[in-house]
PDB file of C-alpha atoms in Angstrom:
ATOM      1  CA  MET H 191     166.073  50.654 165.984  1.00 48.00           C
ATOM      2  CA  ILE H 192     164.196  50.479 162.865  1.00 43.00           C
ATOM      3  CA  THR H 193     161.924  47.803 164.160  1.00 51.00           C
ATOM      4  CA  LYS H 194     160.926  50.561 167.007  1.00 46.00           C
ATOM      5  CA  PHE H 195     160.660  53.172 164.521  1.00 40.00           C
ATOM      6  CA  ARG H 196     158.000  50.920 162.741  1.00 48.00           C
ATOM      7  CA  GLU H 197     156.349  50.217 165.842  1.00 51.00           C
ATOM      8  CA  ILE H 198     156.002  53.875 166.653  1.00 48.00           C
ATOM      9  CA  VAL H 199     154.935  54.635 163.209  1.00 47.00           C
ATOM     10  CA  LYS H 200     152.323  52.050 163.462  1.00 58.00           C
ATOM     11  CA  SER H 201     151.052  52.893 166.950  1.00 66.00           C
ATOM     12  CA  GLN H 202     150.695  56.431 165.614  1.00 78.00           C
ATOM     13  CA  LYS H 203     148.584  55.670 162.519  1.00 82.00           C
ATOM     14  CA  VAL H 204     146.298  53.338 164.896  1.00 81.00           C
ATOM     15  CA  ILE H 205     145.912  56.205 167.014  1.00 82.00           C
ATOM     16  CA  LEU H 206     144.794  58.595 164.409  1.00 86.00           C
ATOM     17  CA  LEU H 207     142.564  56.121 162.882  1.00 88.00           C
ATOM     18  CA  CYS H 208     140.991  55.570 166.142  1.00 87.00           C
ATOM     19  CA  SER H 209     140.569  59.292 166.798  1.00 86.00           C
ATOM     20  CA  VAL H 210     139.008  59.942 163.661  1.00 90.00           C
ATOM     21  CA  ILE H 211     136.601  57.148 164.050  1.00 90.00           C
ATOM     22  CA  LEU H 212     135.724  58.412 167.736  1.00 89.00           C
ATOM     23  CA  CYS H 213     135.538  61.978 166.750  1.00 90.00           C
ATOM     24  CA  VAL H 214     133.047  61.155 163.921  1.00 90.00           C
ATOM     25  CA  LEU H 215     130.871  59.054 166.569  1.00 88.00           C
ATOM     26  CA  PHE H 216     130.620  61.941 168.652  1.00 87.00           C
ATOM     27  CA  VAL H 217     129.836  64.549 165.997  1.00 89.00           C
ATOM     28  CA  ILE H 218     127.242  62.087 164.863  1.00 86.00           C
ATOM     29  CA  THR H 219     125.689  61.886 168.554  1.00 85.00           C
ATOM     30  CA  LEU H 220     125.531  65.544 169.126  1.00 87.00           C
ATOM     31  CA  LEU H 221     123.929  65.890 165.779  1.00 89.00           C
ATOM     32  CA  ALA H 222     121.694  63.173 166.431  1.00 87.00           C
ATOM     33  CA  PRO H 223     118.333  65.444 166.538  1.00 88.00           C
ATOM     34  CA  TRP H 224     119.366  66.643 162.926  1.00 90.00           C
ATOM     35  CA  LEU H 225     120.569  63.588 161.312  1.00 89.00           C
ATOM     36  CA  ALA H 226     117.495  61.217 162.488  1.00 89.00           C
ATOM     37  CA  PRO H 227     115.203  61.142 159.590  1.00 89.00           C
ATOM     38  CA  ASN H 228     112.242  60.025 162.111  1.00 90.00           C
ATOM     39  CA  ASP H 229     111.135  60.098 165.910  1.00 89.00           C
ATOM     40  CA  PRO H 230     113.076  57.399 167.552  1.00 90.00           C
ATOM     41  CA  VAL H 231     110.279  56.418 169.959  1.00 88.00           C
ATOM     42  CA  LEU H 232     107.364  57.180 167.780  1.00 87.00           C
ATOM     43  CA  VAL H 233     105.235  53.979 167.710  1.00 89.00           C
ATOM     44  CA  ASN H 234     103.564  53.082 164.236  1.00 86.00           C
ATOM     45  CA  LEU H 235     102.358  49.642 164.134  1.00 87.00           C
ATOM     46  CA  ALA H 236     101.262  50.061 160.399  1.00 86.00           C
ATOM     47  CA  HIS H 237     104.991  50.190 159.506  1.00 87.00           C
ATOM     48  CA  LYS H 238     106.460  47.462 161.671  1.00 88.00           C
ATOM     49  CA  LEU H 239     109.333  45.268 160.816  1.00 88.00           C
ATOM     50  CA  GLN H 240     109.867  46.782 157.400  1.00 89.00           C
ATOM     51  CA  SER H 241     112.443  46.490 155.341  1.00 88.00           C
ATOM     52  CA  PRO H 242     115.079  49.351 154.632  1.00 90.00           C
ATOM     53  CA  SER H 243     113.528  52.250 152.353  1.00 88.00           C
ATOM     54  CA  LEU H 244     114.106  56.032 151.753  1.00 88.00           C
ATOM     55  CA  ASP H 245     111.891  56.825 154.640  1.00 87.00           C
ATOM     56  CA  TYR H 246     113.362  54.267 157.267  1.00 90.00           C
ATOM     57  CA  PRO H 247     117.115  53.763 156.054  1.00 90.00           C
ATOM     58  CA  LEU H 248     117.596  50.694 158.552  1.00 91.00           C
ATOM     59  CA  GLY H 249     114.270  49.406 158.551  1.00 90.00           C
ATOM     60  CA  THR H 250     111.844  49.272 161.376  1.00 91.00           C
ATOM     61  CA  ASP H 251     111.221  47.300 164.677  1.00 90.00           C
ATOM     62  CA  HIS H 252     108.327  45.278 166.352  1.00 87.00           C
ATOM     63  CA  LEU H 253     106.491  48.475 167.082  1.00 89.00           C
ATOM     64  CA  GLY H 254     107.244  50.473 163.767  1.00 90.00           C
ATOM     65  CA  ARG H 255     110.050  52.419 165.046  1.00 92.00           C
ATOM     66  CA  CYS H 256     112.844  53.740 163.041  1.00 91.00           C
ATOM     67  CA  THR H 257     116.034  51.543 163.418  1.00 91.00           C
ATOM     68  CA  PHE H 258     118.209  53.891 162.172  1.00 92.00           C
ATOM     69  CA  SER H 259     117.177  56.874 164.449  1.00 91.00           C
ATOM     70  CA  ARG H 260     117.233  54.731 167.487  1.00 93.00           C
ATOM     71  CA  ILE H 261     120.422  53.825 166.930  1.00 93.00           C
ATOM     72  CA  LEU H 262     121.900  57.388 166.630  1.00 92.00           C
ATOM     73  CA  TYR H 263     119.777  58.614 169.583  1.00 91.00           C
ATOM     74  CA  GLY H 264     120.984  55.191 171.469  1.00 90.00           C
ATOM     75  CA  ALA H 265     124.507  56.466 170.692  1.00 89.00           C
ATOM     76  CA  GLN H 266     123.640  59.660 173.358  1.00 88.00           C
ATOM     77  CA  THR H 267     122.848  57.274 175.623  1.00 87.00           C
ATOM     78  CA  SER H 268     125.642  54.653 175.340  1.00 86.00           C
ATOM     79  CA  LEU H 269     128.506  57.058 174.740  1.00 87.00           C
ATOM     80  CA  GLY H 270     127.162  59.914 177.130  1.00 87.00           C
ATOM     81  CA  TYR H 271     126.439  57.584 179.999  1.00 89.00           C
ATOM     82  CA  ALA H 272     129.965  56.087 179.603  1.00 87.00           C
ATOM     83  CA  MET H 273     131.592  59.330 179.588  1.00 88.00           C
ATOM     84  CA  LEU H 274     129.529  60.185 182.863  1.00 90.00           C
ATOM     85  CA  ILE H 275     130.609  57.255 184.511  1.00 89.00           C
ATOM     86  CA  PHE H 276     134.493  57.599 183.243  1.00 87.00           C
ATOM     87  CA  ILE H 277     134.607  61.625 184.908  1.00 88.00           C
ATOM     88  CA  SER H 278     132.632  60.839 187.884  1.00 90.00           C
ATOM     89  CA  ALA H 279     134.659  57.870 188.901  1.00 89.00           C
ATOM     90  CA  LEU H 280     137.825  59.654 188.094  1.00 87.00           C
ATOM     91  CA  SER H 281     136.686  62.670 190.158  1.00 87.00           C
ATOM     92  CA  ILE H 282     135.876  60.595 193.138  1.00 90.00           C
ATOM     93  CA  GLY H 283     139.158  58.466 192.597  1.00 88.00           C
ATOM     94  CA  LEU H 284     141.436  61.417 192.368  1.00 87.00           C
ATOM     95  CA  ILE H 285     140.039  63.058 195.512  1.00 88.00           C
ATOM     96  CA  ILE H 286     140.508  59.792 197.403  1.00 89.00           C
ATOM     97  CA  GLY H 287     143.761  58.574 195.883  1.00 88.00           C
ATOM     98  CA  ILE H 288     145.148  61.929 196.481  1.00 87.00           C
ATOM     99  CA  ILE H 289     144.133  62.267 200.055  1.00 87.00           C
ATOM    100  CA  ALA H 290     145.166  58.643 200.755  1.00 86.00           C
ATOM    101  CA  GLY H 291     148.673  59.089 199.165  1.00 85.00           C
ATOM    102  CA  TYR H 292     149.712  62.175 200.322  1.00 81.00           C
ATOM    103  CA  LYS H 293     148.424  62.296 204.234  1.00 82.00           C
ATOM    104  CA  GLY H 294     149.067  58.454 204.743  1.00 77.00           C
ATOM    105  CA  GLY H 295     148.802  56.900 208.284  1.00 80.00           C
ATOM    106  CA  TRP H 296     145.162  55.872 209.260  1.00 83.00           C
ATOM    107  CA  ILE H 297     143.353  57.803 206.863  1.00 83.00           C
ATOM    108  CA  ASP H 298     145.138  55.976 204.077  1.00 80.00           C
ATOM    109  CA  GLN H 299     144.421  52.600 205.729  1.00 85.00           C
ATOM    110  CA  VAL H 300     141.067  53.220 206.219  1.00 86.00           C
ATOM    111  CA  LEU H 301     140.169  54.394 202.617  1.00 84.00           C
ATOM    112  CA  MET H 302     142.338  52.005 200.729  1.00 84.00           C
ATOM    113  CA  ARG H 303     140.857  48.898 202.985  1.00 84.00           C
ATOM    114  CA  PHE H 304     137.120  50.137 202.166  1.00 84.00           C
ATOM    115  CA  GLY H 305     138.157  50.206 198.362  1.00 82.00           C
ATOM    116  CA  ASP H 306     139.671  46.372 199.074  1.00 80.00           C
ATOM    117  CA  GLY H 307     136.408  45.486 200.487  1.00 82.00           C
ATOM    118  CA  LEU H 308     134.611  46.985 197.229  1.00 80.00           C
ATOM    119  CA  MET H 309     137.299  45.370 194.978  1.00 79.00           C
ATOM    120  CA  ALA H 310     136.580  42.163 196.436  1.00 79.00           C
ATOM    121  CA  ILE H 311     133.215  41.789 194.819  1.00 79.00           C
ATOM    122  CA  PRO H 312     133.381  41.303 190.895  1.00 78.00           C
ATOM    123  CA  SER H 313     131.958  44.474 189.290  1.00 77.00           C
ATOM    124  CA  LEU H 314     128.957  43.194 187.469  1.00 77.00           C
ATOM    125  CA  LEU H 315     127.997  41.216 190.613  1.00 82.00           C
ATOM    126  CA  PHE H 316     128.310  44.359 192.551  1.00 82.00           C
ATOM    127  CA  VAL H 317     125.831  46.318 189.767  1.00 83.00           C
ATOM    128  CA  LEU H 318     123.561  43.394 190.105  1.00 83.00           C
ATOM    129  CA  GLY H 319     123.125  43.530 193.900  1.00 83.00           C
ATOM    130  CA  PHE H 320     123.078  47.553 193.929  1.00 83.00           C
ATOM    131  CA  VAL H 321     120.242  47.342 191.552  1.00 83.00           C
ATOM    132  CA  GLY H 322     118.608  44.528 193.156  1.00 80.00           C
ATOM    133  CA  ILE H 323     118.144  46.563 196.423  1.00 83.00           C
ATOM    134  CA  TRP H 324     117.291  50.025 194.731  1.00 82.00           C
ATOM    135  CA  GLY H 325     115.711  48.594 191.718  1.00 79.00           C
ATOM    136  CA  ALA H 326     116.091  48.702 187.921  1.00 79.00           C
ATOM    137  CA  GLY H 327     116.742  51.927 185.824  1.00 82.00           C
ATOM    138  CA  LEU H 328     119.557  53.818 184.201  1.00 83.00           C
ATOM    139  CA  LYS H 329     120.246  55.810 187.147  1.00 86.00           C
ATOM    140  CA  GLN H 330     120.991  52.856 189.605  1.00 87.00           C
ATOM    141  CA  VAL H 331     123.170  51.203 186.849  1.00 88.00           C
ATOM    142  CA  VAL H 332     124.892  54.425 186.379  1.00 89.00           C
ATOM    143  CA  LEU H 333     125.747  54.876 190.204  1.00 89.00           C
ATOM    144  CA  GLY H 334     126.514  51.093 190.650  1.00 88.00           C
ATOM    145  CA  LEU H 335     129.267  51.564 187.955  1.00 89.00           C
ATOM    146  CA  ILE H 336     130.510  54.762 189.616  1.00 89.00           C
ATOM    147  CA  LEU H 337     130.920  53.079 192.887  1.00 87.00           C
ATOM    148  CA  VAL H 338     132.887  50.313 191.449  1.00 86.00           C
ATOM    149  CA  GLN H 339     135.338  52.035 189.205  1.00 86.00           C
ATOM    150  CA  TRP H 340     136.265  54.808 191.516  1.00 86.00           C
ATOM    151  CA  VAL H 341     138.404  52.287 193.704  1.00 87.00           C
ATOM    152  CA  TYR H 342     140.569  51.387 190.732  1.00 85.00           C
ATOM    153  CA  TYR H 343     141.338  55.130 190.025  1.00 86.00           C
ATOM    154  CA  ALA H 344     141.832  56.096 193.757  1.00 87.00           C
ATOM    155  CA  ARG H 345     144.428  52.924 194.090  1.00 87.00           C
ATOM    156  CA  ILE H 346     146.388  53.872 190.894  1.00 86.00           C
ATOM    157  CA  ILE H 347     146.230  57.551 191.825  1.00 86.00           C
ATOM    158  CA  ARG H 348     147.523  56.591 195.329  1.00 87.00           C
ATOM    159  CA  GLY H 349     150.623  54.691 194.022  1.00 85.00           C
ATOM    160  CA  MET H 350     151.540  57.688 191.775  1.00 85.00           C
ATOM    161  CA  VAL H 351     150.988  60.254 194.575  1.00 85.00           C
ATOM    162  CA  LEU H 352     153.394  57.919 196.972  1.00 84.00           C
ATOM    163  CA  SER H 353     156.248  58.234 194.478  1.00 83.00           C
ATOM    164  CA  LEU H 354     155.797  61.761 193.272  1.00 81.00           C
ATOM    165  CA  LYS H 355     155.477  63.075 197.096  1.00 79.00           C
ATOM    166  CA  GLU H 356     158.994  61.817 197.545  1.00 78.00           C
ATOM    167  CA  GLN H 357     160.561  63.879 194.722  1.00 77.00           C
ATOM    168  CA  ASN H 358     162.764  66.474 195.092  1.00 79.00           C
ATOM    169  CA  TYR H 359     160.712  69.444 193.727  1.00 77.00           C
ATOM    170  CA  ILE H 360     157.795  68.696 196.102  1.00 78.00           C
ATOM    171  CA  THR H 361     160.225  68.754 199.062  1.00 77.00           C
ATOM    172  CA  ALA H 362     161.517  71.903 197.855  1.00 80.00           C
ATOM    173  CA  ALA H 363     158.231  73.294 197.504  1.00 77.00           C
ATOM    174  CA  LYS H 364     157.491  71.964 201.135  1.00 77.00           C
ATOM    175  CA  ILE H 365     160.563  73.928 202.321  1.00 78.00           C
ATOM    176  CA  SER H 366     159.594  76.969 200.772  1.00 79.00           C
ATOM    177  CA  GLY H 367     156.271  77.335 202.500  1.00 75.00           C
ATOM    178  CA  SER H 368     153.910  76.318 199.804  1.00 75.00           C
ATOM    179  CA  SER H 369     150.499  75.087 201.052  1.00 78.00           C
ATOM    180  CA  THR H 370     149.272  71.654 200.540  1.00 76.00           C
ATOM    181  CA  TRP H 371     146.589  72.527 198.448  1.00 80.00           C
ATOM    182  CA  THR H 372     149.395  74.459 196.257  1.00 80.00           C
ATOM    183  CA  ILE H 373     151.669  71.475 196.105  1.00 79.00           C
ATOM    184  CA  ILE H 374     148.577  69.328 194.912  1.00 80.00           C
ATOM    185  CA  LYS H 375     147.389  71.735 192.564  1.00 79.00           C
ATOM    186  CA  LYS H 376     150.704  72.617 190.759  1.00 80.00           C
ATOM    187  CA  HIS H 377     152.985  69.495 191.276  1.00 79.00           C
ATOM    188  CA  ILE H 378     150.603  66.358 191.771  1.00 82.00           C
ATOM    189  CA  ILE H 379     147.481  66.943 189.808  1.00 80.00           C
ATOM    190  CA  PRO H 380     149.221  67.585 186.378  1.00 81.00           C
ATOM    191  CA  ASN H 381     151.268  64.693 186.959  1.00 81.00           C
ATOM    192  CA  VAL H 382     148.668  62.225 187.520  1.00 81.00           C
ATOM    193  CA  LEU H 383     146.037  63.343 185.020  1.00 77.00           C
ATOM    194  CA  PRO H 384     147.877  62.275 181.644  1.00 75.00           C
ATOM    195  CA  PRO H 385     148.205  58.554 182.594  1.00 78.00           C
ATOM    196  CA  LEU H 386     144.795  58.365 183.524  1.00 77.00           C
ATOM    197  CA  ALA H 387     143.126  60.210 180.668  1.00 73.00           C
ATOM    198  CA  VAL H 388     145.331  57.346 178.381  1.00 77.00           C
ATOM    199  CA  MET H 389     143.695  54.163 180.801  1.00 75.00           C
ATOM    200  CA  GLY H 390     140.483  56.275 180.441  1.00 77.00           C
ATOM    201  CA  THR H 391     140.195  55.202 176.883  1.00 79.00           C
ATOM    202  CA  LEU H 392     140.237  51.623 177.871  1.00 77.00           C
ATOM    203  CA  GLU H 393     137.600  52.182 180.662  1.00 80.00           C
ATOM    204  CA  MET H 394     134.952  53.948 178.241  1.00 84.00           C
ATOM    205  CA  GLY H 395     134.827  50.444 176.238  1.00 83.00           C
ATOM    206  CA  TRP H 396     134.441  48.707 179.723  1.00 83.00           C
ATOM    207  CA  ALA H 397     131.532  51.112 180.688  1.00 86.00           C
ATOM    208  CA  ILE H 398     129.883  50.556 177.578  1.00 88.00           C
ATOM    209  CA  MET H 399     129.943  47.050 177.577  1.00 87.00           C
ATOM    210  CA  ASN H 400     128.620  47.254 181.140  1.00 85.00           C
ATOM    211  CA  LEU H 401     125.834  49.513 180.328  1.00 87.00           C
ATOM    212  CA  SER H 402     124.494  47.619 177.167  1.00 87.00           C
ATOM    213  CA  SER H 403     124.934  44.313 179.206  1.00 85.00           C
ATOM    214  CA  MET H 404     122.570  45.711 181.974  1.00 86.00           C
ATOM    215  CA  SER H 405     120.201  46.832 179.560  1.00 86.00           C
ATOM    216  CA  PHE H 406     119.996  43.764 177.881  1.00 86.00           C
ATOM    217  CA  LEU H 407     119.213  42.325 181.062  1.00 83.00           C
ATOM    218  CA  GLY H 408     115.970  44.573 181.207  1.00 82.00           C
ATOM    219  CA  LEU H 409     118.047  46.401 184.431  1.00 84.00           C
ATOM    220  CA  GLY H 410     119.197  49.484 182.824  1.00 82.00           C
ATOM    221  CA  VAL H 411     117.658  51.831 180.299  1.00 81.00           C
ATOM    222  CA  GLN H 412     114.087  51.093 180.358  1.00 81.00           C
ATOM    223  CA  PRO H 413     111.528  51.468 177.062  1.00 79.00           C
ATOM    224  CA  PRO H 414     111.213  53.519 175.178  1.00 82.00           C
ATOM    225  CA  ILE H 415     114.506  55.333 175.646  1.00 85.00           C
ATOM    226  CA  PRO H 416     116.695  54.088 172.875  1.00 89.00           C
ATOM    227  CA  GLU H 417     120.273  52.322 173.859  1.00 89.00           C
ATOM    228  CA  TRP H 418     121.944  49.811 172.028  1.00 90.00           C
ATOM    229  CA  GLY H 419     121.990  46.953 174.671  1.00 89.00           C
ATOM    230  CA  ALA H 420     118.360  47.430 175.230  1.00 88.00           C
ATOM    231  CA  MET H 421     117.648  47.285 171.288  1.00 90.00           C
ATOM    232  CA  ILE H 422     119.337  43.969 171.386  1.00 90.00           C
ATOM    233  CA  HIS H 423     117.010  42.720 174.062  1.00 89.00           C
ATOM    234  CA  GLU H 424     114.239  43.949 172.145  1.00 89.00           C
ATOM    235  CA  GLY H 425     115.151  42.382 168.985  1.00 88.00           C
ATOM    236  CA  LYS H 426     116.000  38.953 170.418  1.00 87.00           C
ATOM    237  CA  SER H 427     112.449  37.415 170.116  1.00 86.00           C
ATOM    238  CA  TYR H 428     112.811  38.202 166.026  1.00 88.00           C
ATOM    239  CA  ILE H 429     116.419  36.670 165.869  1.00 86.00           C
ATOM    240  CA  ARG H 430     115.155  34.163 163.031  1.00 87.00           C
ATOM    241  CA  THR H 431     112.982  36.167 161.092  1.00 87.00           C
ATOM    242  CA  HIS H 432     114.479  39.817 161.474  1.00 88.00           C
ATOM    243  CA  PRO H 433     118.139  39.215 162.887  1.00 90.00           C
ATOM    244  CA  THR H 434     119.059  42.879 161.740  1.00 90.00           C
ATOM    245  CA  LEU H 435     117.283  44.123 164.716  1.00 90.00           C
ATOM    246  CA  MET H 436     120.127  42.774 166.946  1.00 92.00           C
ATOM    247  CA  ILE H 437     122.876  42.948 164.314  1.00 92.00           C
ATOM    248  CA  TYR H 438     122.935  46.637 163.742  1.00 92.00           C
ATOM    249  CA  PRO H 439     123.105  47.725 167.396  1.00 92.00           C
ATOM    250  CA  GLY H 440     125.549  44.909 168.198  1.00 92.00           C
ATOM    251  CA  LEU H 441     127.729  45.871 165.365  1.00 93.00           C
ATOM    252  CA  MET H 442     127.771  49.506 166.919  1.00 92.00           C
ATOM    253  CA  ILE H 443     128.849  48.304 170.398  1.00 92.00           C
ATOM    254  CA  ILE H 444     131.530  46.069 168.925  1.00 92.00           C
ATOM    255  CA  LEU H 445     132.769  49.111 166.763  1.00 92.00           C
ATOM    256  CA  VAL H 446     132.833  51.597 169.789  1.00 91.00           C
ATOM    257  CA  VAL H 447     134.289  48.871 172.232  1.00 90.00           C
ATOM    258  CA  VAL H 448     137.094  47.836 169.744  1.00 91.00           C
ATOM    259  CA  THR H 449     138.003  51.382 168.697  1.00 91.00           C
ATOM    260  CA  PHE H 450     138.333  52.593 172.579  1.00 89.00           C
ATOM    261  CA  ASN H 451     140.487  49.427 173.207  1.00 87.00           C
ATOM    262  CA  LEU H 452     142.856  49.780 170.296  1.00 86.00           C
ATOM    263  CA  LEU H 453     143.329  53.479 171.058  1.00 86.00           C
ATOM    264  CA  GLY H 454     143.782  52.647 174.940  1.00 80.00           C
ATOM    265  CA  GLU H 455     146.391  50.142 173.759  1.00 80.00           C
ATOM    266  CA  SER H 456     147.935  52.161 171.222  1.00 79.00           C
ATOM    267  CA  LEU H 457     148.518  55.307 173.637  1.00 77.00           C
ATOM    268  CA  SER H 458     149.449  52.935 176.733  1.00 73.00           C
ATOM    269  CA  GLU H 459     152.594  51.168 174.189  1.00 71.00           C
ATOM    270  CA  ARG H 460     153.194  54.718 172.872  1.00 66.00           C
ATOM    271  CA  PHE H 461     153.502  56.546 176.404  1.00 60.00           C
ATOM    272  CA  GLY H 462     154.565  53.837 178.417  1.00 57.00           C
ATOM    273  CA  VAL H 463     151.447  53.593 180.609  1.00 55.00           C
ATOM    274  CA  LYS H 464     150.579  50.469 182.188  1.00 54.00           C
ATOM    275  CA  ARG H 465     147.063  49.147 181.745  1.00 51.00           C
ATOM    276  CA  ARG H 466     144.853  47.204 184.485  1.00 50.00           C
TER     277      ARG H 466
END
């Protein structure tokens, strides 16, 4: 009992710490236009590769752009589009998962076999193929990641719905004459969203890593838009002389991904939600 209590307290501390860090990061992201000391895309070759100073807190890159300002604005891109991927994939998965689980029959078979076909392809390989067909760019990468991710949510939601629709209160709602939409809105959606919100913290780290990976390969965010993966790509040519051009955005990616993963793991243990 004492050990379990200690584990709960430790889990709550981790959740609190990670939540504070993420809240600070999101506030900084929203306030980036006011916090950034310089224009993140302004090229000034006269100030290229400068050391940290009052005007440039983290120095400048090979084009004389403020590294600190680019990191702040890069947070908008990385966190903002990761949220877009999560919300979009969850919305698509929610709709398809509920339809497949609640209706069953041939509809369920068609949707799930289509999903199995997509899941048979490794996610990064699928995105690379998608970008290869439609061309490099942030929109193509985001759309490719959404197309990969919705299947996971759909399968999880389908399993939840299959379990929920056998519950007595669902049967009672059907007998009382409640419509299908009413049952889904009042009884199914409220029961499937909380576990998905917990798992979503783990998927945010996944989305940020994949966005950064695509940008590092030159397939995602295109210059001069600031993004952490793209900044690492731009700084790799100066890894011997100015390694901080890669270190600063790399540390930001590590901080955000590790924080999301720790939060997700702690929430999963706290509420008994199984992760992927």
